[in-house]
Short mmCIF file of C-alpha atoms (C1' of nucleotides) in Angstrom, two decimals:
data_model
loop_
_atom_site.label_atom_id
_atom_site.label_comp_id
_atom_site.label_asym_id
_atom_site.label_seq_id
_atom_site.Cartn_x
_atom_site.Cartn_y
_atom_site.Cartn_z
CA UNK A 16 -15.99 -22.37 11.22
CA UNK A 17 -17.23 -19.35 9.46
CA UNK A 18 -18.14 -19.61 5.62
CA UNK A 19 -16.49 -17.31 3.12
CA UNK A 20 -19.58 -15.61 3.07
CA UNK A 21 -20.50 -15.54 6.64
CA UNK A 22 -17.04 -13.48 6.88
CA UNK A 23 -17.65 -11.59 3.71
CA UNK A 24 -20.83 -10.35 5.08
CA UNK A 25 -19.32 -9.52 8.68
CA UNK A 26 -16.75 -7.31 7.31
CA UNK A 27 -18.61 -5.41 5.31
CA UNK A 28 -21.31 -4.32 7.75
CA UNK A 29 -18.79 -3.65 10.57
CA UNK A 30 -18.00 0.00 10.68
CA UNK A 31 -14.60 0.83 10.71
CA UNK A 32 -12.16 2.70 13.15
CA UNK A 33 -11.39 5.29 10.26
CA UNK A 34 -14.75 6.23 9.61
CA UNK A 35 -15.68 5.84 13.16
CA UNK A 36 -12.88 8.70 13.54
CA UNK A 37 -14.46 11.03 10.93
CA UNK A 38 -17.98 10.86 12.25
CA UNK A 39 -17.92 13.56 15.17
CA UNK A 40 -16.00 15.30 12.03
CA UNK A 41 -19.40 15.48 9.93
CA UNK A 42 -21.54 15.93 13.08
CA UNK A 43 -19.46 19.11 13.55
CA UNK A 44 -19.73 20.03 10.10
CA UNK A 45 -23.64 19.19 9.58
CA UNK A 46 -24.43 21.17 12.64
CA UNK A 47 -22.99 24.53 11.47
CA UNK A 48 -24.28 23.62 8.12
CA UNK A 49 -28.26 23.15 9.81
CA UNK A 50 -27.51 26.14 11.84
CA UNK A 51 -27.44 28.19 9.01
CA UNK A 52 -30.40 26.96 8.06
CA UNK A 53 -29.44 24.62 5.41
CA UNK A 54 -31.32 21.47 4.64
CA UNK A 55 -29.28 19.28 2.64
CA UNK A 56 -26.00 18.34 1.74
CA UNK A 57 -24.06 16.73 -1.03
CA UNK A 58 -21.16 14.12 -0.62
CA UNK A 59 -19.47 16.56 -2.72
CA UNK A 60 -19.56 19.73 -0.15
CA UNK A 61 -19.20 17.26 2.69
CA UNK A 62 -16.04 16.03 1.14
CA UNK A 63 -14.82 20.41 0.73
CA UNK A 64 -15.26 20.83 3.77
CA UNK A 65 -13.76 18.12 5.72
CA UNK A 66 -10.74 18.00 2.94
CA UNK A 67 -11.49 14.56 1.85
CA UNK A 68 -12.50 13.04 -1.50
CA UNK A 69 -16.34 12.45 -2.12
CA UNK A 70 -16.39 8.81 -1.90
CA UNK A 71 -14.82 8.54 1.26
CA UNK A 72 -17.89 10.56 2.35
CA UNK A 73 -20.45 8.37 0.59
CA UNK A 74 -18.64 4.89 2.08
CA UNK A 75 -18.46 6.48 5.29
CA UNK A 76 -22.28 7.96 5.64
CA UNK A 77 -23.66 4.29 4.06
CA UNK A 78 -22.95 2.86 7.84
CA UNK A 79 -25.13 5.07 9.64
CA UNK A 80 -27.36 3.60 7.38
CA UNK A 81 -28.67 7.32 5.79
CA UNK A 82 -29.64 6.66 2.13
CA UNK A 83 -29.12 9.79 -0.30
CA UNK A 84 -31.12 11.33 -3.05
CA UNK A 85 -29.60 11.41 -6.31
CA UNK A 86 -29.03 15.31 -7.45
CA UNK A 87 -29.98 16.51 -3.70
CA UNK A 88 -27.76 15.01 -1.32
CA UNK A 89 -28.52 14.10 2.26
CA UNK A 90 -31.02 15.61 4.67
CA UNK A 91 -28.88 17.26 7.04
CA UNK A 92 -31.36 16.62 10.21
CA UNK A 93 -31.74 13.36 9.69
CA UNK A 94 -27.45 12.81 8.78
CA UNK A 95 -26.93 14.07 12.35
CA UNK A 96 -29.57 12.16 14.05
CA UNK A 97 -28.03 9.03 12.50
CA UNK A 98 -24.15 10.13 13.26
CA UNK A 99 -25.47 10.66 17.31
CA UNK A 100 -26.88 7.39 17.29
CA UNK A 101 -24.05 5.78 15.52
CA UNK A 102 -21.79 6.69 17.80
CA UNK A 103 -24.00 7.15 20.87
CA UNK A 104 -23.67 10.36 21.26
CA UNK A 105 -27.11 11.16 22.04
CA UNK A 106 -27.45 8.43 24.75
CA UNK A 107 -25.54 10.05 27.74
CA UNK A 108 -21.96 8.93 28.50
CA UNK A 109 -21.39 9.22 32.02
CA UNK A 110 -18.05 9.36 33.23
CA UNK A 111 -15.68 9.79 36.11
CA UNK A 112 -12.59 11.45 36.25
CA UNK A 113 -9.40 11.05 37.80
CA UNK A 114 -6.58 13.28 37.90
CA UNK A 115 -7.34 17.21 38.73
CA UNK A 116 -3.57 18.18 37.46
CA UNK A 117 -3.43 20.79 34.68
CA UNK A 118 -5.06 18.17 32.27
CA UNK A 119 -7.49 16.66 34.23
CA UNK A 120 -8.74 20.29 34.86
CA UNK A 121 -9.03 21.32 31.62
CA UNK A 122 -11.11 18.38 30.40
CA UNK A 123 -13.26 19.62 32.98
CA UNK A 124 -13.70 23.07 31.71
CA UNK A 125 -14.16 21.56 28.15
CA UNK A 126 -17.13 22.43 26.93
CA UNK A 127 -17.46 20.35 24.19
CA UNK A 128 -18.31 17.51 25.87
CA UNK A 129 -21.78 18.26 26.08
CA UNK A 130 -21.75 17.88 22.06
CA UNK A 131 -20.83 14.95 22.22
CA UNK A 132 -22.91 13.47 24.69
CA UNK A 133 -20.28 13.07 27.35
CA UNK A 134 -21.48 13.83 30.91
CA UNK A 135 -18.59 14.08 33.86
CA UNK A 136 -20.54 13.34 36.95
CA UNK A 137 -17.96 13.37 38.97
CA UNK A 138 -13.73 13.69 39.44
CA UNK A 139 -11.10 12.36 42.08
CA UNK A 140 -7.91 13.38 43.63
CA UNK A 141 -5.49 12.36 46.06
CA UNK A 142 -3.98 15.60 46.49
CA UNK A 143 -6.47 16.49 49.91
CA UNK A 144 -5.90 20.39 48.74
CA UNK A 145 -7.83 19.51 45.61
CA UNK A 146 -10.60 17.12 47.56
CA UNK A 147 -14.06 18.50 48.41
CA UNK A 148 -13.54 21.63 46.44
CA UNK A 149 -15.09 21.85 42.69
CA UNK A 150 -13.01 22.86 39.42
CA UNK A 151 -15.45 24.33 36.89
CA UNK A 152 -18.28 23.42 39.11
CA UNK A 153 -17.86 19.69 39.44
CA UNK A 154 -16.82 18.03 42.70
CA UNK A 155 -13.98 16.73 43.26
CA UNK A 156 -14.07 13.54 45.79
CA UNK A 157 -10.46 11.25 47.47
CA UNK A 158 -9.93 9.19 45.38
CA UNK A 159 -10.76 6.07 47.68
CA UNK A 160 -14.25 6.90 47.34
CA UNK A 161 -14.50 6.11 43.51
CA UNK A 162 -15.78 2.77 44.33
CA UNK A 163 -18.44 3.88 47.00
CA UNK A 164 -20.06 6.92 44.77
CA UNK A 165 -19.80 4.59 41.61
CA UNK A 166 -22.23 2.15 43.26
CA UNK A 167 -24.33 4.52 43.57
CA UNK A 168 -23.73 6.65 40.47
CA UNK A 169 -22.96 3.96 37.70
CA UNK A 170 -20.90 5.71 35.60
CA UNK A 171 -19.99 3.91 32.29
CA UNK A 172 -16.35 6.08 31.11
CA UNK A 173 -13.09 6.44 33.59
CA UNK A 174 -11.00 9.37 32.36
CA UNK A 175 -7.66 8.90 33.67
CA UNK A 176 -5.03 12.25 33.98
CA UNK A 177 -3.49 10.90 36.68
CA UNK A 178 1.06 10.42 36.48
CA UNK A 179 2.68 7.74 34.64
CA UNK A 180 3.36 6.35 38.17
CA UNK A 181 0.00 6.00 39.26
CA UNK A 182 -1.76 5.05 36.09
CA UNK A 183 -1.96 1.23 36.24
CA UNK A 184 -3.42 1.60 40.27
CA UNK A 185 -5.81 4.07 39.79
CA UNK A 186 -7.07 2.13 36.35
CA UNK A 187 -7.70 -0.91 38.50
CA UNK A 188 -9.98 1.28 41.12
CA UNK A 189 -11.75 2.66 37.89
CA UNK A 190 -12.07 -1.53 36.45
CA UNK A 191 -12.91 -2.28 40.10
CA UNK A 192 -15.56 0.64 40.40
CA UNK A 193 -17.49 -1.40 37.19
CA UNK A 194 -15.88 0.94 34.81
CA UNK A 195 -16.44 -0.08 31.44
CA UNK A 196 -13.91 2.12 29.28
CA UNK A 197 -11.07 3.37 30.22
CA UNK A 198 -10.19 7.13 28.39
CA UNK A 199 -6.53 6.84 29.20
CA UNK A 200 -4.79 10.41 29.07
CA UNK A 201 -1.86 9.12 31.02
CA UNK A 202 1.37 8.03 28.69
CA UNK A 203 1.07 4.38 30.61
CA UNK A 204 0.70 1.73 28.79
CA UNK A 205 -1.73 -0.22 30.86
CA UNK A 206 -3.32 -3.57 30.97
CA UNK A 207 -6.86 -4.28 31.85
CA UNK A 208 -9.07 -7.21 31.34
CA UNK A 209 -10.75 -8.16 28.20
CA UNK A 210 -14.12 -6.86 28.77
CA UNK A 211 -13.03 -3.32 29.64
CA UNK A 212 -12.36 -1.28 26.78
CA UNK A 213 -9.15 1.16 26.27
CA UNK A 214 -8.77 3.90 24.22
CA UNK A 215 -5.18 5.63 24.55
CA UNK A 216 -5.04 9.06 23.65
CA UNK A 217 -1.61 10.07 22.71
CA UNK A 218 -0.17 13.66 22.40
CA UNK A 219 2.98 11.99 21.21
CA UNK A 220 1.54 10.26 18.25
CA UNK A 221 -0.13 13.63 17.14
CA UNK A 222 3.46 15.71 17.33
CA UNK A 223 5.32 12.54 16.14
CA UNK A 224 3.23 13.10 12.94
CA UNK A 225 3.48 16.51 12.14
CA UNK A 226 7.68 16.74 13.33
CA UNK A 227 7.97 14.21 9.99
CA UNK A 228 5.49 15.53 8.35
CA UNK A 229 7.14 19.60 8.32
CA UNK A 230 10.52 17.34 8.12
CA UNK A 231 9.00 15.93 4.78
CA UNK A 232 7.98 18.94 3.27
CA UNK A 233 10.51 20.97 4.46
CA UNK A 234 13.24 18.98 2.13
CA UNK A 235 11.38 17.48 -0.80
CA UNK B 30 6.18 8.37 -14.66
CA UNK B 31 7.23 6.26 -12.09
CA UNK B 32 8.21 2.66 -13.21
CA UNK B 33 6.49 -0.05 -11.32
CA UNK B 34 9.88 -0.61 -9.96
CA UNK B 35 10.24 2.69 -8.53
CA UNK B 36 7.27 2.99 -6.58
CA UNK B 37 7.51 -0.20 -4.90
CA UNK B 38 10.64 0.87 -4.01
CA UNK B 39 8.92 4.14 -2.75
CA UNK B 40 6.60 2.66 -0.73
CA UNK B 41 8.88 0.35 1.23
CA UNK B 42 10.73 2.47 2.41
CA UNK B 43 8.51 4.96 3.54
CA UNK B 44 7.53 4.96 7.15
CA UNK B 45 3.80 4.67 7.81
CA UNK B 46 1.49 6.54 9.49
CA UNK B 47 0.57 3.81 12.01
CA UNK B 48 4.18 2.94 12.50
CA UNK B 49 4.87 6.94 13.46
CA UNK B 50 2.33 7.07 15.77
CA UNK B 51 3.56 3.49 17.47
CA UNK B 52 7.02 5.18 18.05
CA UNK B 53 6.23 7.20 20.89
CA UNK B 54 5.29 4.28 22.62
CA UNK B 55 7.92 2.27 22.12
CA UNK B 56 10.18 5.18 23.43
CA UNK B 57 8.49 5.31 26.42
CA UNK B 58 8.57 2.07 27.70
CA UNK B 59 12.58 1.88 25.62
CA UNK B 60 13.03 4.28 28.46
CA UNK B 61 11.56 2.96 31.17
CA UNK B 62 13.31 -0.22 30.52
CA UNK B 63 16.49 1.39 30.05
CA UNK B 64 16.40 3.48 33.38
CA UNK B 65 16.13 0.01 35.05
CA UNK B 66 18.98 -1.38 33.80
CA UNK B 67 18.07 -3.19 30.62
CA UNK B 68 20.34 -3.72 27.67
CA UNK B 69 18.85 -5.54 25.38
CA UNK B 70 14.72 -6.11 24.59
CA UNK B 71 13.31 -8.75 22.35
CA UNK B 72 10.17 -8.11 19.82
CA UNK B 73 8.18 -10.00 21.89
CA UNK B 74 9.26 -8.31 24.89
CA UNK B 75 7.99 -5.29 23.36
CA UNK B 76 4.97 -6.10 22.15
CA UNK B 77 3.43 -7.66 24.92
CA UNK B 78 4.16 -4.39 26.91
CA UNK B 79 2.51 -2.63 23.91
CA UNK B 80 -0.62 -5.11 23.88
CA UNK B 81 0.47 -5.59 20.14
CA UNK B 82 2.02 -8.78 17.92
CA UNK B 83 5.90 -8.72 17.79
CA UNK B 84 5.82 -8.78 13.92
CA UNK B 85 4.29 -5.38 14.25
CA UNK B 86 7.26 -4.67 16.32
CA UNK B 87 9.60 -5.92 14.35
CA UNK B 88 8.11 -3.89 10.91
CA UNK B 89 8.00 -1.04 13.01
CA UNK B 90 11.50 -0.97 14.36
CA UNK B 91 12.92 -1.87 10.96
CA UNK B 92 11.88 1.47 9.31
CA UNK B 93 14.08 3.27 12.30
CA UNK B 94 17.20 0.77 10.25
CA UNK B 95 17.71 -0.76 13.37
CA UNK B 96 19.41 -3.95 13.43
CA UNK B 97 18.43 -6.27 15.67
CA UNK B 98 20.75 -10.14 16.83
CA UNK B 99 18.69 -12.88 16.83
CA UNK B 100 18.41 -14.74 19.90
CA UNK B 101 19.27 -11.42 21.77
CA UNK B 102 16.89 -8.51 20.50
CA UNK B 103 17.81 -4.99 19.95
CA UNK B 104 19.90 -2.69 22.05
CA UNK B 105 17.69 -0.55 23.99
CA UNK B 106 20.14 2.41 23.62
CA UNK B 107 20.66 2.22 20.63
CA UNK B 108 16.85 1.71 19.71
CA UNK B 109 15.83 4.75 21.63
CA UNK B 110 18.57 7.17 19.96
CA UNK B 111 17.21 5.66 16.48
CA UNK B 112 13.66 5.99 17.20
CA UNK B 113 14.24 9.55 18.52
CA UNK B 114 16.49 10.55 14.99
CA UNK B 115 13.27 9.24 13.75
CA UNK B 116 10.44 11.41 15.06
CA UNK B 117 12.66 14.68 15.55
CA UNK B 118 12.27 14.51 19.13
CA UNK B 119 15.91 14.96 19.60
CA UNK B 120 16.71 18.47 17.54
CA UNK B 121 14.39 20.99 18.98
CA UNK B 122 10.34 21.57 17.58
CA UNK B 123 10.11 25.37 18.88
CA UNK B 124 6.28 26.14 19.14
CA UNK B 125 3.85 29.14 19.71
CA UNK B 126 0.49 28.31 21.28
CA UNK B 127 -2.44 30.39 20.65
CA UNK B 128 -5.30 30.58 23.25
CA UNK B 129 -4.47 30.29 26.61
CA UNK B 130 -7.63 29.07 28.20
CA UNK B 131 -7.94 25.48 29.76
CA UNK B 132 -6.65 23.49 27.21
CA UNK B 133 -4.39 25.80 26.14
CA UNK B 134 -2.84 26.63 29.92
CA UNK B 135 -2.98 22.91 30.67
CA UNK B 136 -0.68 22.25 27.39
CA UNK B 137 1.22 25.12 28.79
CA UNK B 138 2.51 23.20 32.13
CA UNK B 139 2.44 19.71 30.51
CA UNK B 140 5.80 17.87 31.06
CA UNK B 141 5.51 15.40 28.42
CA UNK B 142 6.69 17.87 25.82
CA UNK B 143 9.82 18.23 26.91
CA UNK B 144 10.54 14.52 26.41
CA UNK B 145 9.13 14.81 23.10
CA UNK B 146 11.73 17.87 22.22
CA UNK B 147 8.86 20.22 22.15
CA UNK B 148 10.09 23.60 23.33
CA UNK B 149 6.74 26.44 23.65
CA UNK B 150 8.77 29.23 23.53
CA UNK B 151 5.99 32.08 23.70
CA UNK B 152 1.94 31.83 24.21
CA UNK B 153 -0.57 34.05 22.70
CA UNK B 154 -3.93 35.11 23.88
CA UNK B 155 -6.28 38.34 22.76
CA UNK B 156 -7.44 38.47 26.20
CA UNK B 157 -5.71 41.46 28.31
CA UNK B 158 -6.73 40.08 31.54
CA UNK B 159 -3.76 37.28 30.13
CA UNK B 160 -1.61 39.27 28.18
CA UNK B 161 1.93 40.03 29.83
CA UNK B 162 1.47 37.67 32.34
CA UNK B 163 2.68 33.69 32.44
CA UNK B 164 1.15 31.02 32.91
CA UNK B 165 3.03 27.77 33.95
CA UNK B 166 6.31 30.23 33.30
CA UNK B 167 5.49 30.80 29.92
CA UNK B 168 4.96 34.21 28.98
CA UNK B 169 1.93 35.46 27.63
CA UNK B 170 1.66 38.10 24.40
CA UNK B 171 -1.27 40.11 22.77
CA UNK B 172 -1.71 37.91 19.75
CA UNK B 173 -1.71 40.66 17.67
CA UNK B 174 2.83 40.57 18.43
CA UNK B 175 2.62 37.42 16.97
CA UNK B 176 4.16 37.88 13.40
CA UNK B 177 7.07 40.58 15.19
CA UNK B 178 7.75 37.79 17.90
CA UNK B 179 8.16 35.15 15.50
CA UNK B 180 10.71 37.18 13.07
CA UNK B 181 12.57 37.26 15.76
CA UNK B 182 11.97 33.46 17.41
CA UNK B 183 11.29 31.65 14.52
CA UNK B 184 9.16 28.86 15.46
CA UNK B 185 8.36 26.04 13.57
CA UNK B 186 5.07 24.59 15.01
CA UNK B 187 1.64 26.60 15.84
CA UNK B 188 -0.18 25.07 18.88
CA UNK B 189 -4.03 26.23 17.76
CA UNK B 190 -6.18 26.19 21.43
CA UNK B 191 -8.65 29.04 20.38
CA UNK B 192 -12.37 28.99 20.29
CA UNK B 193 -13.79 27.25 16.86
CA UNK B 194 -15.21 31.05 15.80
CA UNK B 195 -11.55 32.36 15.72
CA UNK B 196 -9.69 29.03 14.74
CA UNK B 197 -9.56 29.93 11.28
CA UNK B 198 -8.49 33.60 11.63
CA UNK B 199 -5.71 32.78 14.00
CA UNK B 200 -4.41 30.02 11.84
CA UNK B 201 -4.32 32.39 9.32
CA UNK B 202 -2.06 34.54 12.02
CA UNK B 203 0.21 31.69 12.55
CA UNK B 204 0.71 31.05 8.87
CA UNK B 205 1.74 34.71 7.93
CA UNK B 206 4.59 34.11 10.94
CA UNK B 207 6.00 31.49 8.74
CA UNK B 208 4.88 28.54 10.83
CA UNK B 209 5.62 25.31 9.74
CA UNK B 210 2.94 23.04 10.86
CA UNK B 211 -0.41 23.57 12.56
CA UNK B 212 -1.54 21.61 15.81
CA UNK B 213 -5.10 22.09 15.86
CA UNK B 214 -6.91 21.01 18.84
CA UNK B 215 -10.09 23.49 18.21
CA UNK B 216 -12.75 21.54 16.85
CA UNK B 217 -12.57 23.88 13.38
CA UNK B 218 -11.62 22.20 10.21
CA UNK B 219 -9.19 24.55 8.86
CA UNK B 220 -8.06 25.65 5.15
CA UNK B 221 -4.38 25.60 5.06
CA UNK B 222 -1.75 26.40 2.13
CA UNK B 223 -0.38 22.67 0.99
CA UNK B 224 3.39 23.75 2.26
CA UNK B 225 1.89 24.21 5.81
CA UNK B 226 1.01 20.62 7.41
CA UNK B 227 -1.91 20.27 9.35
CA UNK B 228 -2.12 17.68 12.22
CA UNK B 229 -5.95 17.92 13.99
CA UNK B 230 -6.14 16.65 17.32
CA UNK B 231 -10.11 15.52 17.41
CA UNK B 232 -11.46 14.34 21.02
CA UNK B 233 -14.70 13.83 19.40
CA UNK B 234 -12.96 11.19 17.63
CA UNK B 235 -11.39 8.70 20.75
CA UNK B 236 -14.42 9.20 22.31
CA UNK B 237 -16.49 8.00 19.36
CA UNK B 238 -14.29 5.20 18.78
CA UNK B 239 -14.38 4.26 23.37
CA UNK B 240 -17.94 4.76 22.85
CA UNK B 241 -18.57 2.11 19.90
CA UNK B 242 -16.17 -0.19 21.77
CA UNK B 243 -18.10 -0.51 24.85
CA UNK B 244 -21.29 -0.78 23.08
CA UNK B 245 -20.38 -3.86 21.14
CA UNK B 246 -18.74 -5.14 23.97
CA UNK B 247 -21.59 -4.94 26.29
CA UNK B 248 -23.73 -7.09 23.69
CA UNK B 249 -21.65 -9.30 22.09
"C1'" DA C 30 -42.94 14.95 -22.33
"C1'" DA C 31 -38.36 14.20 -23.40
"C1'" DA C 32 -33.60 15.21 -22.78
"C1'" DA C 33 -29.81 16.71 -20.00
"C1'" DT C 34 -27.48 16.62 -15.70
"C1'" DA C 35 -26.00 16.06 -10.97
"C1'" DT C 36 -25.61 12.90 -7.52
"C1'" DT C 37 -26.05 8.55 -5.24
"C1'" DG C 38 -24.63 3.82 -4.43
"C1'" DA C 39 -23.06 -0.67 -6.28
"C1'" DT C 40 -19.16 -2.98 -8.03
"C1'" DA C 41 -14.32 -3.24 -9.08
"C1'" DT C 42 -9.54 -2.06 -8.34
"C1'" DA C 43 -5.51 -0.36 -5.94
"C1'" DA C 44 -2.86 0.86 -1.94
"C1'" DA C 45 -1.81 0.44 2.85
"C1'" DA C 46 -1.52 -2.18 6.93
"C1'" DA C 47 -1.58 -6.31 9.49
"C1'" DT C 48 -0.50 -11.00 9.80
"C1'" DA C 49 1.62 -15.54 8.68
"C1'" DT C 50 5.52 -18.46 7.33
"C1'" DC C 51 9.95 -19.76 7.41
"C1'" DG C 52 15.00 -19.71 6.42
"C1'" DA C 53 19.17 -17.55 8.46
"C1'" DT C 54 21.92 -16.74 12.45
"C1'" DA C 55 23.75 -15.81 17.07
"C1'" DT C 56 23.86 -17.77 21.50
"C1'" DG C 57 23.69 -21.29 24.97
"C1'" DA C 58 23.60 -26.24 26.01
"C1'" DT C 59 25.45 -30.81 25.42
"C1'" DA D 27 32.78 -28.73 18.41
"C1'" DT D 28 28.30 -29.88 17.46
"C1'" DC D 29 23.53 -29.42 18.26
"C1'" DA D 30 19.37 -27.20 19.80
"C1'" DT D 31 16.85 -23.06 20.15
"C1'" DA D 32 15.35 -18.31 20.29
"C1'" DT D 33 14.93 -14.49 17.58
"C1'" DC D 34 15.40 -11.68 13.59
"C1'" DG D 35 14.11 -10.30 8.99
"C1'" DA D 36 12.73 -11.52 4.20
"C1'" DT D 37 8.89 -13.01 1.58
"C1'" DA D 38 4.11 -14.16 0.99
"C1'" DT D 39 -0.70 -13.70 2.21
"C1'" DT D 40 -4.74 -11.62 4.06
"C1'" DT D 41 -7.38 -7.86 5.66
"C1'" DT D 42 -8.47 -3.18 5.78
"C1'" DT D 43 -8.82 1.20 3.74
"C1'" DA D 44 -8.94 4.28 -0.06
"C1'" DT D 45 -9.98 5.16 -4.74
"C1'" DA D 46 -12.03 4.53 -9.47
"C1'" DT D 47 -15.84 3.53 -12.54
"C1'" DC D 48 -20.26 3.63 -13.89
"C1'" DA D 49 -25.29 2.40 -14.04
"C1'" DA D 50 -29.51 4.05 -11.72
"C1'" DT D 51 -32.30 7.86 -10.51
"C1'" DA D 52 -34.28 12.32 -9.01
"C1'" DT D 53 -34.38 16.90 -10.49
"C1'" DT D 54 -34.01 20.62 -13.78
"C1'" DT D 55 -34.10 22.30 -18.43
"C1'" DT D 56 -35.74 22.40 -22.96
#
DNA sequence: AAAATATTGATATAAAAATATCGATATGAT
DNA sequence: ATCATATCGATATTTTTATATCAATATTTT
């Protein structure tokens, strides 16, 4: 069994899912800031900028391991090489996805991907309309031949935009392509073995918010 | 100032953030179960379809003032028209979207919303090649009609899809027509009066957070 | 060179969220 | 009718996250 201080230690050098969240925040932030041709940054301007208090800034940067100057801040160029490698952004995330529909095609056309070091090499479709056409120039293959071009293509991310009804099927063609995350777009709440990762992405939760939130303020 | 007594009060009995943004999943798969024929749905029912512990559940259901029998669970029904009081998705979030490019048209034809009581009555886009047109049968304006359109319509949330270089300026749009609540889902961290609520939709941030996951699970 | 000051980062505290424990109770079994 | 059991919900505990405090230090000012 773990000692207190084994468990002390673990927790306090695992980075945690709200700062992971406010990372591509920063990244955003530090690259407009570098663009401009600044060179460093304070926890203090960081904090303006994103609307958050100064220490949550400090906590936050301390994972990516970047160590401050007293009276100067942080080095912007180096901030953002740390945030990319933090949260492998600079590696290349390849990905396949499913589900051309009004969603799917729009993640396609997203440029912002590229920032963040996410790579769509390819997309699927059953609808044989959509199949062997491209939609903002990436090809779009039948969906039966995810596991075939994965063999040969390895990708690491399955984006899935397909229905509700399909979700759960077309996950298990992504698990048994060797996917190793599933980006799941669909409102399906699926199951997949322990080794593949999810990560739900939930319009609902985001609108849920903000109805109480107005709500809240509305009537105080 | 508050007595001790008071703000424990306070904070039991307001509903958390994680708890909102667990409700639209339990209303899904409320829903689903209902349409089959269910009446009744235990804690641990519901959590296992959530991949989450039933004393979540049961936390999370118990800010909606549901009552649930032991030995029997909670009436699905009656859950879903609680859960729905709850998050405003039964009276009517009327919403303008801004920026009718991929995202933007994709949010556009999206079905979800209408489960979620989201209503976009008019889109807005400085584009002419767009204007006066629809897209997914919503009708497209010059955004410059926006304030005159919404004297008229009086929405209550902004949906922001616009490049980052004209976030801020169309926020500012949305906020003179006496919009409620921003959805942001440009990559632009916006200034905002504090009686306008702000809810940022950050891709950057799931995929940071899929990203991590699969790295530490690939070398455990 | 010394003093003043802004800023980091370590340590401590508080608040929020998740989890555990268990008594109370409605239902089904004996 | 009584007993056994599943399930809720209250209370307690632990973990995570946010916030406060302040000593250490690099820079600027005097």
């Amino acid at each position: 069994m773990d000692s207190i201080q084994t468990r002390i230690e673990r927790s306090n050098n695992m980075i945690k899912i709200p700062t992971i969240r406010r990372l591509p925040r920063y990244l955003r932030v530090l690259q407009s800031l570098s663009s401009s041709g600044r060179e460093f940054v304070s926890s203090e301007t960081l904090a303006s900028l994103l609307n958050i208090k100064p220490i949550v800034v400090r906590k936050d940067l301390a994972f990516t391991g970047i160590s401050g100057k007293p009276r100067v801040g942080y080095s912007i160029t180096h901030l953002i090489s740390l945030i990319e490698g933090t949260i492998n952004f600079k590696g290349k995330n390849t990905a396949f996805l499913a589900g051309a529909g009004n969603l799917g095609s729009a993640l396609l056309g997203y440029n912002g991907f590229a920032r963040h070091g996410l790579d769509i090499i390819a997309a699927f479709d059953v609808d044989p309309q959509k199949t062997d056409t491209t939609i903002h120039g990436k090809s779009i293959y039948p969906l039966e031949r995810m596991p075939e071009i994965a063999s040969r293509l390895n990708p690491y991310i399955g984006i899935l935009c397909v229905p509700e009804e399909s979700a759960q099927q077309v996950a298990d063609i992504m698990i048994a392509s060797g996917i190793k995350g599933i980006w799941n777009f669909s409102n399906k709440e699926l199951n997949v073995p322990p080794d593949v990762v999810l990560q739900n992405e939930d319009l609902g939760a985001g609108l849920a918010i903000l109805s109480i939130a107005i709500e809240k303020s509305s009537r105080p």
